Coordinates of C-alpha atoms in Angstrom, one line a residue:
M22 CA 17.5 24.3 50.5
S23 CA 20.0 26.8 52.8
D24 CA 18.7 29.7 54.4
P25 CA 18.8 32.5 51.7
R26 CA 19.9 34.8 55.2
D27 CA 22.7 32.0 55.4
E28 CA 23.5 32.5 52.0
L29 CA 23.2 36.5 51.8
E30 CA 25.8 36.7 55.0
R31 CA 28.5 34.5 53.5
R32 CA 28.5 36.5 50.1
R33 CA 29.0 39.8 52.0
R34 CA 31.8 38.6 54.4
E35 CA 33.5 37.4 50.8
L36 CA 33.5 41.2 50.1
S37 CA 36.6 43.9 51.0
A38 CA 35.5 46.1 53.5
S39 CA 35.5 49.2 50.5
K40 CA 33.5 46.7 48.3
R41 CA 30.6 46.1 51.1
E42 CA 30.5 49.9 51.8
L43 CA 30.0 50.6 47.7
L44 CA 27.8 47.0 48.1
A45 CA 25.3 48.9 51.0
R46 CA 25.2 52.5 49.4
R47 CA 24.4 50.9 46.1
L48 CA 21.5 48.7 47.3
R49 CA 20.4 52.0 48.8
G50 CA 20.2 53.6 45.9
D51 CA 22.9 56.6 46.9
R52 CA 24.8 58.4 44.3
L53 CA 28.6 58.9 45.6
P54 CA 28.6 63.0 45.3
A55 CA 30.5 64.5 42.5
A56 CA 33.2 65.8 44.9
A57 CA 34.3 61.9 45.4
A58 CA 34.7 61.2 42.0
T59 CA 38.0 63.6 41.9
A60 CA 39.7 61.2 44.4
A61 CA 42.8 59.5 43.7
P62 CA 42.8 56.6 40.6
A63 CA 42.8 53.5 43.3
G64 CA 44.8 51.8 41.1
I65 CA 43.5 52.9 37.2
P66 CA 46.3 54.7 36.1
R67 CA 46.7 57.4 32.8
R68 CA 47.4 55.5 29.8
A69 CA 50.3 56.7 27.7
P70 CA 49.6 59.7 26.1
G71 CA 48.8 59.6 22.0
T72 CA 47.7 55.6 22.4
S73 CA 44.5 54.4 21.0
P74 CA 43.1 52.3 23.6
P75 CA 41.4 49.1 23.1
L76 CA 37.6 48.6 23.7
S77 CA 36.3 47.9 27.3
L78 CA 34.7 44.9 28.2
P79 CA 30.9 46.3 27.7
Q80 CA 32.2 48.0 24.5
Q81 CA 33.3 44.9 23.0
R82 CA 29.8 43.2 22.8
L83 CA 28.0 46.3 21.5
W84 CA 30.8 46.7 18.9
F85 CA 30.1 43.0 17.8
L86 CA 26.2 43.3 17.5
D87 CA 26.5 46.0 15.3
Q88 CA 29.2 44.2 12.6
L89 CA 26.3 42.3 12.5
A90 CA 23.8 44.3 12.0
P91 CA 25.5 47.9 10.9
G92 CA 23.2 50.7 11.2
D93 CA 20.8 49.3 13.6
S94 CA 19.4 51.8 16.4
T95 CA 18.5 49.5 18.8
Y96 CA 21.4 50.9 20.7
N97 CA 21.1 54.7 20.2
E98 CA 20.8 56.7 23.6
P99 CA 18.9 60.1 23.7
A100 CA 19.0 62.6 26.1
A101 CA 16.8 65.9 26.1
V102 CA 16.3 69.0 28.0
R103 CA 13.5 71.5 27.3
L104 CA 14.6 75.3 27.7
S105 CA 12.2 78.2 28.6
G106 CA 13.1 81.4 28.4
P107 CA 15.5 84.0 26.3
L108 CA 18.3 81.1 25.1
D109 CA 22.1 82.6 25.0
E110 CA 22.8 80.6 21.4
A111 CA 26.2 81.3 21.7
A112 CA 26.8 80.0 25.6
L113 CA 24.5 76.9 24.5
R114 CA 27.0 75.9 21.5
A115 CA 30.7 77.1 24.0
S116 CA 29.3 74.9 26.0
L117 CA 28.5 71.6 24.0
D118 CA 32.0 72.1 22.7
A119 CA 33.4 72.1 26.2
L120 CA 31.4 69.1 27.2
V121 CA 33.1 67.1 23.9
A122 CA 36.5 68.9 24.9
R123 CA 36.2 67.6 28.6
H124 CA 35.2 63.8 27.6
E125 CA 37.3 61.8 25.4
I126 CA 34.9 59.6 24.5
L127 CA 32.7 62.2 23.1
R128 CA 35.4 62.3 20.7
T129 CA 36.0 58.2 19.6
R130 CA 35.2 56.4 16.5
F131 CA 36.4 52.6 16.3
V132 CA 38.3 51.5 13.7
I133 CA 40.0 48.0 13.0
T134 CA 43.8 48.5 13.7
G135 CA 45.4 44.8 12.4
D136 CA 42.6 42.7 13.2
E137 CA 41.3 44.4 16.5
P138 CA 38.7 46.8 17.0
R139 CA 40.2 49.9 18.6
Q140 CA 39.2 53.2 20.1
E141 CA 40.7 56.3 17.8
I142 CA 40.2 59.6 20.0
A143 CA 40.0 62.9 17.8
P144 CA 41.4 66.1 19.1
P145 CA 38.5 68.6 20.1
A146 CA 36.6 70.5 18.3
A147 CA 33.8 72.4 18.2
L148 CA 30.5 69.7 17.8
P149 CA 28.1 70.8 15.2
L150 CA 24.5 72.1 16.3
A151 CA 21.7 72.1 14.0
I152 CA 18.7 74.2 14.6
V153 CA 15.2 73.3 13.4
D154 CA 12.1 75.1 13.7
V155 CA 9.0 73.3 14.7
A156 CA 5.6 73.7 15.2
G157 CA 3.7 71.6 17.5
D158 CA 4.3 68.5 19.6
P159 CA 8.0 68.0 19.0
L160 CA 8.4 64.5 20.2
P161 CA 7.8 62.9 17.0
H162 CA 10.9 64.7 15.7
L163 CA 13.1 63.6 18.6
L164 CA 12.0 59.8 17.9
A165 CA 12.7 60.1 14.3
D166 CA 16.3 61.9 15.3
A167 CA 16.7 59.6 18.2
A168 CA 16.6 56.7 15.6
R169 CA 18.7 57.2 12.9
P170 CA 22.1 55.4 12.7
F171 CA 25.4 56.1 13.8
D172 CA 28.3 54.6 11.7
L173 CA 31.1 53.1 14.9
A174 CA 33.8 54.0 12.1
R175 CA 33.2 57.3 11.2
G176 CA 32.0 58.8 14.0
P177 CA 31.0 61.3 15.3
L178 CA 28.8 58.9 17.5
I179 CA 26.9 62.2 19.3
R180 CA 25.1 64.9 17.5
A181 CA 22.8 67.9 18.7
T182 CA 19.9 69.4 17.6
L183 CA 18.4 72.7 19.0
Y184 CA 14.6 72.5 18.1
R185 CA 12.8 75.7 18.4
L186 CA 9.2 74.9 19.7
G187 CA 8.7 79.2 19.8
R188 CA 10.2 82.7 20.7
D189 CA 11.3 81.8 24.2
E190 CA 10.7 77.6 23.9
A191 CA 13.0 74.9 22.8
V192 CA 14.5 71.1 23.0
L193 CA 17.9 70.4 22.9
L194 CA 18.3 66.7 21.8
L195 CA 21.8 64.9 22.4
A196 CA 21.5 61.9 20.5
M197 CA 24.4 59.3 20.8
H198 CA 25.6 55.5 20.3
H199 CA 25.4 53.6 23.5
I200 CA 29.0 52.1 22.9
V201 CA 30.0 56.1 24.3
C202 CA 27.3 56.6 27.2
D203 CA 24.9 55.1 29.0
G204 CA 22.4 56.1 31.8
W205 CA 24.6 56.7 34.0
S206 CA 26.7 59.6 31.5
M207 CA 23.5 60.8 30.7
A208 CA 22.8 62.3 34.1
V209 CA 26.6 63.3 34.2
L210 CA 26.4 65.0 31.1
L211 CA 22.9 67.2 31.6
R212 CA 24.4 68.4 34.9
E213 CA 28.0 69.5 33.5
L214 CA 26.1 71.0 30.4
G215 CA 24.1 73.1 33.0
E216 CA 27.0 74.5 34.6
L217 CA 29.0 74.7 31.3
Y218 CA 26.3 77.1 30.1
A219 CA 26.4 79.1 33.2
A220 CA 29.7 79.8 32.7
A221 CA 29.7 80.5 29.4
H222 CA 26.6 82.9 29.6
E223 CA 28.2 84.6 32.9
R224 CA 31.4 84.8 31.6
R225 CA 33.3 82.9 34.1
E226 CA 35.3 79.6 34.4
P227 CA 33.3 76.2 34.5
R228 CA 33.0 75.2 38.6
L229 CA 34.1 71.5 37.3
P230 CA 36.9 69.5 39.2
P231 CA 39.3 68.4 36.5
L232 CA 38.5 64.0 35.4
A233 CA 41.5 62.1 37.3
I234 CA 41.1 59.7 34.0
Q235 CA 39.4 58.9 30.9
Y236 CA 37.4 56.4 29.9
G237 CA 40.1 55.0 27.4
D238 CA 42.0 54.5 30.3
V239 CA 39.5 52.7 32.2
A240 CA 39.8 50.3 29.0
A241 CA 43.4 50.0 28.8
W242 CA 43.4 48.8 32.3
Q243 CA 40.8 46.1 31.7
R244 CA 42.3 44.8 29.1
R245 CA 45.7 44.6 30.7
P246 CA 47.2 40.9 31.1
E247 CA 46.1 40.3 34.7
A248 CA 42.5 41.3 34.5
D249 CA 41.0 37.8 34.0
A250 CA 42.7 36.1 36.6
E251 CA 40.9 38.7 38.9
L252 CA 37.6 38.0 37.2
A253 CA 38.1 34.7 37.7
P254 CA 36.4 34.3 41.7
Q255 CA 33.4 36.4 39.9
L256 CA 33.1 34.0 36.7
A257 CA 33.3 30.8 39.3
Y258 CA 29.9 32.7 41.0
W259 CA 27.9 32.9 38.0
D260 CA 29.3 29.4 37.3
R261 CA 27.5 28.3 39.9
Q262 CA 24.7 30.1 39.3
L263 CA 23.3 29.2 35.8
A264 CA 24.9 26.0 36.4
G265 CA 22.1 23.3 35.1
T266 CA 19.5 23.9 32.7
L267 CA 18.3 27.4 31.9
P268 CA 14.8 28.2 31.9
S269 CA 13.1 29.9 29.0
L270 CA 10.3 32.3 29.7
S271 CA 6.9 31.9 27.7
L272 CA 3.8 33.6 29.0
P273 CA 0.7 32.3 27.8
F274 CA -0.2 35.9 26.5
G275 CA 2.8 35.9 24.0
R276 CA 2.9 35.4 20.4
P277 CA 5.5 33.0 19.1
P278 CA 8.7 34.7 17.7
P279 CA 8.6 35.2 14.1
R280 CA 11.3 33.4 11.7
T281 CA 12.3 36.8 10.5
P282 CA 12.4 39.9 13.2
S283 CA 10.9 42.9 12.5
G284 CA 12.6 45.2 14.8
R285 CA 9.1 46.8 15.4
G286 CA 8.5 48.0 18.9
G287 CA 6.4 49.9 21.2
T288 CA 6.5 51.9 24.6
L289 CA 3.8 52.2 27.6
S290 CA 4.1 54.8 29.9
L291 CA 2.0 53.8 33.2
A292 CA 1.9 54.7 36.5
M293 CA 0.6 53.3 40.7
P294 CA -0.2 55.9 43.2
D295 CA 1.9 57.0 45.8
A296 CA 0.3 54.3 48.1
V297 CA 1.7 51.5 46.5
R298 CA 5.2 52.9 46.3
R299 CA 4.8 53.6 50.3
A300 CA 3.7 50.5 51.1
A301 CA 6.8 48.7 48.8
L302 CA 8.9 50.7 50.6
A303 CA 7.3 49.8 54.3
L304 CA 7.5 46.3 53.1
A305 CA 11.4 46.4 52.2
R306 CA 12.5 48.6 55.3
A307 CA 10.8 45.8 57.5
H308 CA 12.8 42.9 55.7
E309 CA 16.3 44.9 55.1
A310 CA 15.6 44.9 51.4
T311 CA 15.6 47.9 49.2
L312 CA 12.5 48.9 46.7
F313 CA 14.1 47.3 43.9
M314 CA 14.5 43.8 45.5
T315 CA 10.7 44.1 46.9
I316 CA 9.6 45.0 43.4
S317 CA 11.9 42.1 41.6
A318 CA 10.1 39.7 44.5
A319 CA 6.7 41.0 43.2
F320 CA 7.1 40.8 39.1
A321 CA 8.9 37.2 40.1
A322 CA 6.0 35.8 42.0
L323 CA 3.7 37.2 39.2
L324 CA 5.6 35.8 36.4
Q325 CA 5.3 32.6 38.6
R326 CA 1.6 32.7 38.7
Y327 CA 1.5 33.1 34.8
T328 CA 3.7 30.1 34.0
G329 CA 3.7 27.9 37.0
A330 CA 7.7 27.9 36.6
G331 CA 9.7 28.0 40.0
D332 CA 13.1 28.7 38.1
L333 CA 12.8 31.7 36.9
L334 CA 15.4 34.5 35.2
L335 CA 15.5 38.1 35.0
A336 CA 17.8 40.9 33.8
T337 CA 18.6 44.2 35.4
P338 CA 21.4 46.6 34.4
S339 CA 24.4 47.4 36.8
A340 CA 25.9 50.7 36.9
N341 CA 29.3 48.9 37.0
R342 CA 31.1 51.6 38.7
N343 CA 32.6 50.2 41.8
R344 CA 35.6 53.1 41.8
V345 CA 34.8 56.3 42.7
E346 CA 36.9 58.1 40.1
L347 CA 34.1 56.3 37.3
E348 CA 31.4 58.3 39.0
A349 CA 32.2 61.4 36.5
L350 CA 33.3 59.9 33.6
V351 CA 31.1 59.6 30.7
G352 CA 31.0 56.3 28.5
F353 CA 29.3 52.5 28.5
F354 CA 29.7 51.2 32.5
V355 CA 26.7 49.7 32.3
N356 CA 26.6 45.7 32.9
T357 CA 23.6 43.8 32.0
L358 CA 23.3 41.0 35.3
V359 CA 21.2 38.0 35.3
L360 CA 19.2 37.4 38.2
R361 CA 18.2 33.7 38.7
V362 CA 15.1 33.5 41.2
D363 CA 13.9 30.3 43.4
A364 CA 9.9 30.7 43.0
S365 CA 9.8 27.3 43.8
N366 CA 7.4 25.7 46.6
D367 CA 4.6 28.1 46.2
P368 CA 6.1 30.4 49.3
P369 CA 4.9 33.0 51.7
F370 CA 5.9 36.0 49.6
A371 CA 8.3 37.1 52.5
E372 CA 10.4 34.2 51.9
L373 CA 10.2 34.8 47.9
L374 CA 11.5 38.4 48.9
A375 CA 14.5 37.0 51.4
R376 CA 15.6 34.9 48.5
V377 CA 15.5 37.5 45.9
K378 CA 17.8 39.9 48.4
A379 CA 20.5 37.5 48.5
T380 CA 20.3 36.9 44.7
C381 CA 20.3 40.3 44.6
V382 CA 23.2 41.1 47.3
G383 CA 25.5 38.2 45.2
A384 CA 24.7 39.5 41.6
F385 CA 25.6 43.0 42.4
S386 CA 28.7 42.4 44.3
H387 CA 29.9 40.1 41.2
E388 CA 28.7 42.9 38.3
E389 CA 31.8 43.0 36.6
V390 CA 31.9 39.8 34.5
P391 CA 30.5 41.0 31.3
F392 CA 27.2 39.8 30.2
D393 CA 28.5 38.5 27.0
R394 CA 31.1 36.2 28.3
L395 CA 28.0 34.7 30.3
V396 CA 26.2 34.1 27.0
E397 CA 29.1 32.1 25.5
R398 CA 29.9 30.4 28.7
H399 CA 26.0 28.8 29.1
R400 CA 24.0 30.0 26.4
P401 CA 26.4 29.2 22.9
E402 CA 23.4 28.6 20.5
R403 CA 21.7 31.9 19.0
D404 CA 18.5 32.1 18.2
H405 CA 16.0 35.3 17.5
R406 CA 15.3 35.5 21.5
P407 CA 17.5 37.4 24.0
P408 CA 19.7 34.8 25.6
L409 CA 19.9 34.0 29.1
A410 CA 17.2 36.1 30.1
Q411 CA 13.8 37.6 28.0
I412 CA 12.7 40.3 30.6
E413 CA 14.2 43.1 32.0
L414 CA 13.5 45.0 35.5
A415 CA 15.1 48.4 36.0
Q416 CA 15.0 50.9 39.2
Q417 CA 16.2 54.1 37.4
P418 CA 17.5 56.9 39.1
P419 CA 15.4 60.2 39.2
L420 CA 16.2 62.7 36.1
P421 CA 18.4 65.2 37.3
A422 CA 16.6 68.5 38.7
S423 CA 16.1 71.4 36.8
L424 CA 18.3 74.4 36.5
T425 CA 17.8 78.3 36.2
V426 CA 20.5 80.4 34.6
G427 CA 19.5 83.8 34.2
A428 CA 15.9 84.0 32.8
L429 CA 16.4 80.5 31.7
R430 CA 15.2 77.3 33.2
M431 CA 16.7 74.0 32.2
A432 CA 14.6 70.6 32.8
P433 CA 15.2 67.2 31.6
L434 CA 12.9 65.5 29.5
G435 CA 12.6 62.0 28.9
V436 CA 12.4 60.5 25.5
P437 CA 11.1 57.1 25.1
R438 CA 12.8 54.3 23.0
T439 CA 10.9 53.1 20.7
R440 CA 12.7 49.9 20.3
A441 CA 13.4 46.8 23.1
K442 CA 16.7 44.7 23.9
F443 CA 15.0 42.2 25.4
D444 CA 11.5 40.8 25.0
Q445 CA 10.3 43.4 27.6
E446 CA 11.5 46.0 29.5
W447 CA 10.1 48.0 32.4
H448 CA 11.6 50.4 33.8
F449 CA 10.4 52.6 37.2
W450 CA 11.5 55.2 39.3
E451 CA 10.6 56.9 42.1
T452 CA 8.3 60.3 41.4
A453 CA 6.5 62.6 44.5
A454 CA 3.3 61.0 42.8
G455 CA 4.1 57.3 42.9
L456 CA 6.0 54.8 40.7
D457 CA 6.4 56.1 37.4
W458 CA 6.8 53.3 34.7
L459 CA 7.9 52.9 31.2
V460 CA 7.2 49.1 29.1
V461 CA 9.6 49.0 25.9
Y462 CA 8.7 45.5 24.4
D463 CA 9.0 43.6 20.9
G464 CA 5.9 44.1 18.8
D465 CA 6.4 41.0 16.9
L466 CA 5.7 39.1 20.1
F467 CA 3.0 41.3 22.5
D468 CA 0.4 43.6 22.0
P469 CA 0.0 47.0 24.5
E470 CA -3.4 45.6 25.9
A471 CA -1.8 42.4 26.9
L472 CA 1.0 44.1 28.6
T473 CA -1.4 46.7 30.4
R474 CA -3.3 44.2 31.9
M475 CA -0.1 42.8 33.1
F476 CA 1.0 46.3 34.9
G477 CA -2.6 45.7 36.5
H478 CA -1.9 42.1 37.9
L479 CA 1.8 43.5 39.1
E480 CA 0.2 46.4 40.6
T481 CA -2.3 43.9 42.6
L482 CA -0.4 41.5 43.5
L483 CA 2.4 43.9 45.1
V484 CA -0.5 45.5 47.1
S485 CA -1.5 42.2 48.2
A486 CA 2.1 41.1 49.2
C487 CA 2.4 44.5 50.9
A488 CA -0.7 44.0 52.7
E489 CA -0.1 40.4 54.1
P490 CA 3.7 39.0 53.1
T491 CA 2.8 36.0 54.8
R492 CA 0.3 34.7 52.4
R493 CA 1.8 32.2 49.6
L494 CA 2.1 33.3 46.1
S495 CA -0.8 31.4 45.2
E496 CA -2.8 33.1 47.9
L497 CA -2.2 36.3 46.3
A498 CA -4.7 38.7 44.9
L499 CA -3.9 38.9 40.7
L500 CA -7.3 40.2 39.1
T501 CA -8.1 44.0 39.3
A502 CA -11.3 45.0 40.6
A503 CA -12.7 45.9 37.3
E504 CA -11.7 42.1 36.0
R505 CA -12.9 40.6 39.0
H506 CA -16.1 42.4 38.4
R507 CA -16.7 41.1 34.8
L508 CA -15.6 38.0 35.0
V509 CA -17.6 37.3 38.7
V510 CA -20.5 39.4 38.1
A511 CA -20.9 40.6 34.4
L512 CA -20.1 37.0 32.7
N513 CA -21.9 35.7 35.6
D514 CA -25.1 37.5 34.5
S515 CA -26.6 34.5 32.3
A516 CA -30.7 35.2 33.7
A517 CA -33.0 34.6 29.9
P518 CA -36.3 33.7 29.4
H519 CA -36.1 30.1 29.1
P520 CA -39.3 28.4 26.9
H521 CA -40.2 25.8 30.0
H522 CA -42.9 24.5 28.0
R523 CA -40.6 23.3 24.9
T524 CA -38.3 20.3 24.6
V525 CA -34.7 20.2 23.8
S526 CA -35.3 18.6 20.7
A527 CA -37.7 21.4 19.9
L528 CA -35.2 24.0 20.8
I529 CA -32.9 23.1 18.6
A530 CA -35.3 22.3 15.1
D531 CA -36.4 25.7 15.6
Q532 CA -32.5 26.7 15.8
A533 CA -32.2 25.0 13.0
A534 CA -35.4 26.4 10.8
R535 CA -33.6 30.0 11.7
T536 CA -29.8 29.5 10.8
P537 CA -29.9 25.6 9.0
D538 CA -25.9 26.2 8.0
A539 CA -24.9 27.7 11.3
I540 CA -22.5 25.1 13.1
A541 CA -24.2 23.1 16.0
V542 CA -21.5 21.4 17.1
S543 CA -18.3 20.2 16.8
D544 CA -14.8 18.1 18.4
A545 CA -11.7 17.5 17.3
G546 CA -12.3 15.4 13.9
R547 CA -15.4 16.6 12.3
A548 CA -18.8 19.0 12.8
L549 CA -22.3 19.2 12.0
S550 CA -24.8 22.2 10.9
Y551 CA -27.7 22.5 12.4
R552 CA -29.3 21.5 9.7
A553 CA -27.3 17.8 9.6
L554 CA -27.8 17.4 13.4
G555 CA -31.4 17.6 12.9
A556 CA -31.5 15.0 10.4
L557 CA -29.5 12.6 12.4
V558 CA -31.1 12.8 15.2
T559 CA -34.5 12.2 13.7
D560 CA -33.3 9.2 12.0
R561 CA -32.1 7.2 15.1
A562 CA -34.8 8.7 17.1
R563 CA -37.3 7.1 14.6
R564 CA -34.7 3.6 14.7
L565 CA -35.0 3.8 18.8
V566 CA -39.0 3.9 18.4
A567 CA -38.9 1.2 15.9
A568 CA -36.9 -1.2 18.9
G569 CA -39.4 -0.2 21.5
V570 CA -38.4 3.2 22.8
G571 CA -40.9 5.5 24.1
R572 CA -42.1 7.4 27.3
D573 CA -40.4 5.7 30.4
R574 CA -38.0 3.5 28.6
L575 CA -34.0 3.1 29.6
V576 CA -31.7 3.4 26.7
A577 CA -28.1 2.7 28.0
L578 CA -25.6 4.4 25.7
L579 CA -22.1 3.4 25.7
A580 CA -19.8 5.6 24.0
T581 CA -16.9 8.0 24.2
R582 CA -17.8 11.6 24.7
D583 CA -17.8 12.7 20.8
I584 CA -20.6 14.0 18.3
D585 CA -22.0 10.6 18.0
F586 CA -23.0 10.8 21.9
L587 CA -24.5 13.8 21.4
V588 CA -27.0 12.9 18.6
H589 CA -27.5 9.7 20.3
V590 CA -28.6 11.3 23.2
L591 CA -30.9 14.2 21.6
A592 CA -32.6 11.1 19.3
V593 CA -33.3 9.4 22.8
L594 CA -34.9 12.3 24.3
E595 CA -36.6 12.9 20.6
A596 CA -38.1 9.4 21.2
G597 CA -39.6 10.0 24.7
G598 CA -37.3 8.4 26.5
A599 CA -34.5 9.2 29.1
Y600 CA -30.6 7.7 28.8
L601 CA -28.3 5.8 31.2
P602 CA -24.2 7.0 30.2
L603 CA -21.5 4.0 30.4
D604 CA -18.3 4.7 30.3
P605 CA -16.5 2.4 28.3
R606 CA -13.7 2.4 30.3
H607 CA -14.9 0.9 32.8
P608 CA -14.1 -2.9 33.1
P609 CA -16.9 -5.4 31.8
A610 CA -18.1 -6.7 35.2
R611 CA -18.5 -3.1 36.7
L612 CA -20.8 -2.7 33.5
A613 CA -22.7 -5.4 33.5
Q614 CA -23.6 -4.7 37.4
V615 CA -24.9 -1.3 36.2
L616 CA -26.6 -3.1 33.4
E617 CA -28.2 -5.9 36.0
Q618 CA -29.5 -2.5 38.4
S619 CA -31.0 -0.6 35.9
R620 CA -32.5 -3.2 33.9
V621 CA -31.9 -1.7 30.7
P622 CA -34.2 -2.6 28.1
V623 CA -31.7 -1.4 24.9
V624 CA -28.9 -1.0 24.7
V625 CA -26.9 1.8 22.1
C626 CA -23.1 1.4 21.4
A627 CA -20.7 2.8 18.4
D628 CA -19.4 -0.4 16.3
A629 CA -16.1 0.2 17.6
L630 CA -17.3 -0.6 21.2
R631 CA -19.7 -3.7 20.3
A632 CA -17.2 -5.7 22.0
T633 CA -17.2 -4.3 24.9
A634 CA -21.0 -4.4 25.0
E635 CA -21.0 -7.9 24.5
A636 CA -19.0 -8.4 27.3
A637 CA -20.5 -6.4 29.7
L638 CA -24.0 -8.3 28.3
A639 CA -22.5 -12.1 29.0
A640 CA -20.6 -11.2 32.3

C-alpha cells in the first residue's frame, strides 16, 4: 500500500495555487470575511435580465426526490431567532421584506417548461409574517411548523412565523425548503437579518454591500455546455475512489430495513467535555490534521471495531463554495461527499488518521461533482437504504453570535430536524464547554438507547486514541467505565450458597418439583421441560444400573453435543457412575486407543453412531 502522505502531496500538487489556498482555509475551518464575498465574479457572469435559470446541479437531485414523494418534509430547513426585549414589529417586517428582495432564490419556485424544470423568480414582494401567541415551551410549535410541507411548483419556499411567548419574549422561525438554502445560507440569513432589522429600527440604510451575482446566475453558469468537460478530471477521481465492490454497513445493533419505511425519526442531543475536545485538537495539530479528520478517524475506528470491516464509507457535507463571490449568497450549494476509509490490517490509530487525512483532502479538492451523479455511476440499483453511504458525519460551524439592537437581543436558536436523510447523521460543534453533538436517526432501524451507547463508545475510543495514538485499533479502549464495571464486576458477582450435600440429579429433581413444565434444556431441534427431562434421565439410569453401572464404574459416551448427550450424562451420574466423553469425529483408531487405556466396560451411543462404536471396538 502506498504511503498516504505521498498520495496527499500528489493531490495537492494537482490543484491550482488559488484552490490550494481555498482548500487550506476550508480544512482549517476558516470562513472568508464578508467583504471578500463582494469581489469580482471570477468568471461567473450575470445572466440575461428576465431569463429563467435552469436548476443548479445540487437542486436537480432535490427536485427529483420531490417528484418521487411530493410534500415530503425531510428536506425542510428551519432557522430560528430568540428575541428578548421590546420588539419593533414594523422593523422586523421591513427586514424580512428586504431580505427576500435582496436574494432572488427566496422568491423562486420550480416549474416545468417544455420537458425541463426551471427556476421562476417572482418580483420582490412582502413576505407574510404569521403571529402566534404561545404559552410554555415553543419547541413543539417550532417542530410542527418546520415540518409543514412545501409545494415546489407553487411557492413560496420560505415562510416566517413569530411566536410570542410573553410581553418581551418571542421566537422568529424561518422555515425553508432545502432547495433554496443550506446550512451556510442560514448563517448568511441570520447575520443579514440582524443588520436589516437594525437599519429599519434606526431609520438608516443597511450596511450590506450589493451582491455581485445571484443564485440563478450560478445555476446558469453550472449548466453551460463546457461545464461537463471541466468536471471530467474530478469525475475521474471519484471513479477511482469508488471502484470495485462498494461495502454496505450493517451494525450489530441495527434492525433490518422494513419493507415499507415509516419515515419516523428521532434526535439525540449529547456532549463531550472540553478535555476531550482539547485532546483531539492537540492530536490533530501533532499530525497536521483538522479536528474533523481526527473525529472521522475515531468514527471509522469505531465502525471497524463494531463490524470487523476494513473498507468503510462515510458521507459528509461540503459547503461547495470554492469561489469568493459565493460566500454571501443564499442558496443550495452544499454537496455530499463520500469518504472511503481504509481501516484494514488493524493499523495504529496514527496511521488511520494519516489515511483519513489523505482521503479528506482528496474528497474536498474534488467537491464539485454532484452526489447524485456518483450514485448513478456507482450504485444504479435503488432500495430503501441511502445510496453509497449509510452514515453521515458533519462538523457544523458555530451558530452566529447574538446581536443587540437597542434593548432587543437577537440570539440564534437551534431547531433540530426529526427526519434523517441517512440511517444516522452525526453532527458536532465546538463550544466553550467542549463538543456538542446532535444525532438524527432512522427510527425504523435504531433505538435511542443503542445510539447513546454508541456515543459513549466513540468518546472512550477517542480518549484512548488521543492518549496513545500508536496503539492499534484493536487495542483501543471501547467500553465506558460504567459498562466495564457491569461486565467485569456486577455480572461476575456469581457468589451464591450451594448445597454441596446434594447431587446434580437431586437438584434437578428439586427444580422439577417446583416448576415441572418450565423448559429445562433445548437445542436446535427440540426442548424438554423439567418433568420430561427427569423422566428420561430416570428411565436411562435404570437401564444403566441393569447393565452393571454403579459406584466407581466408568461409562463411555459416544454422542454429539445435543439433548441426548446431556440426558446420558445425568443418567450416568444418577446411576452412581462416572462418564468418559468420546468425540465421534475422531478416527476409529484413536477411539479404540482411548477405550483400551480406560478399560471402559460400558459404551453408550446413539443409533446413528453405532457403526462408529463398532469400528472402534473392533480396531
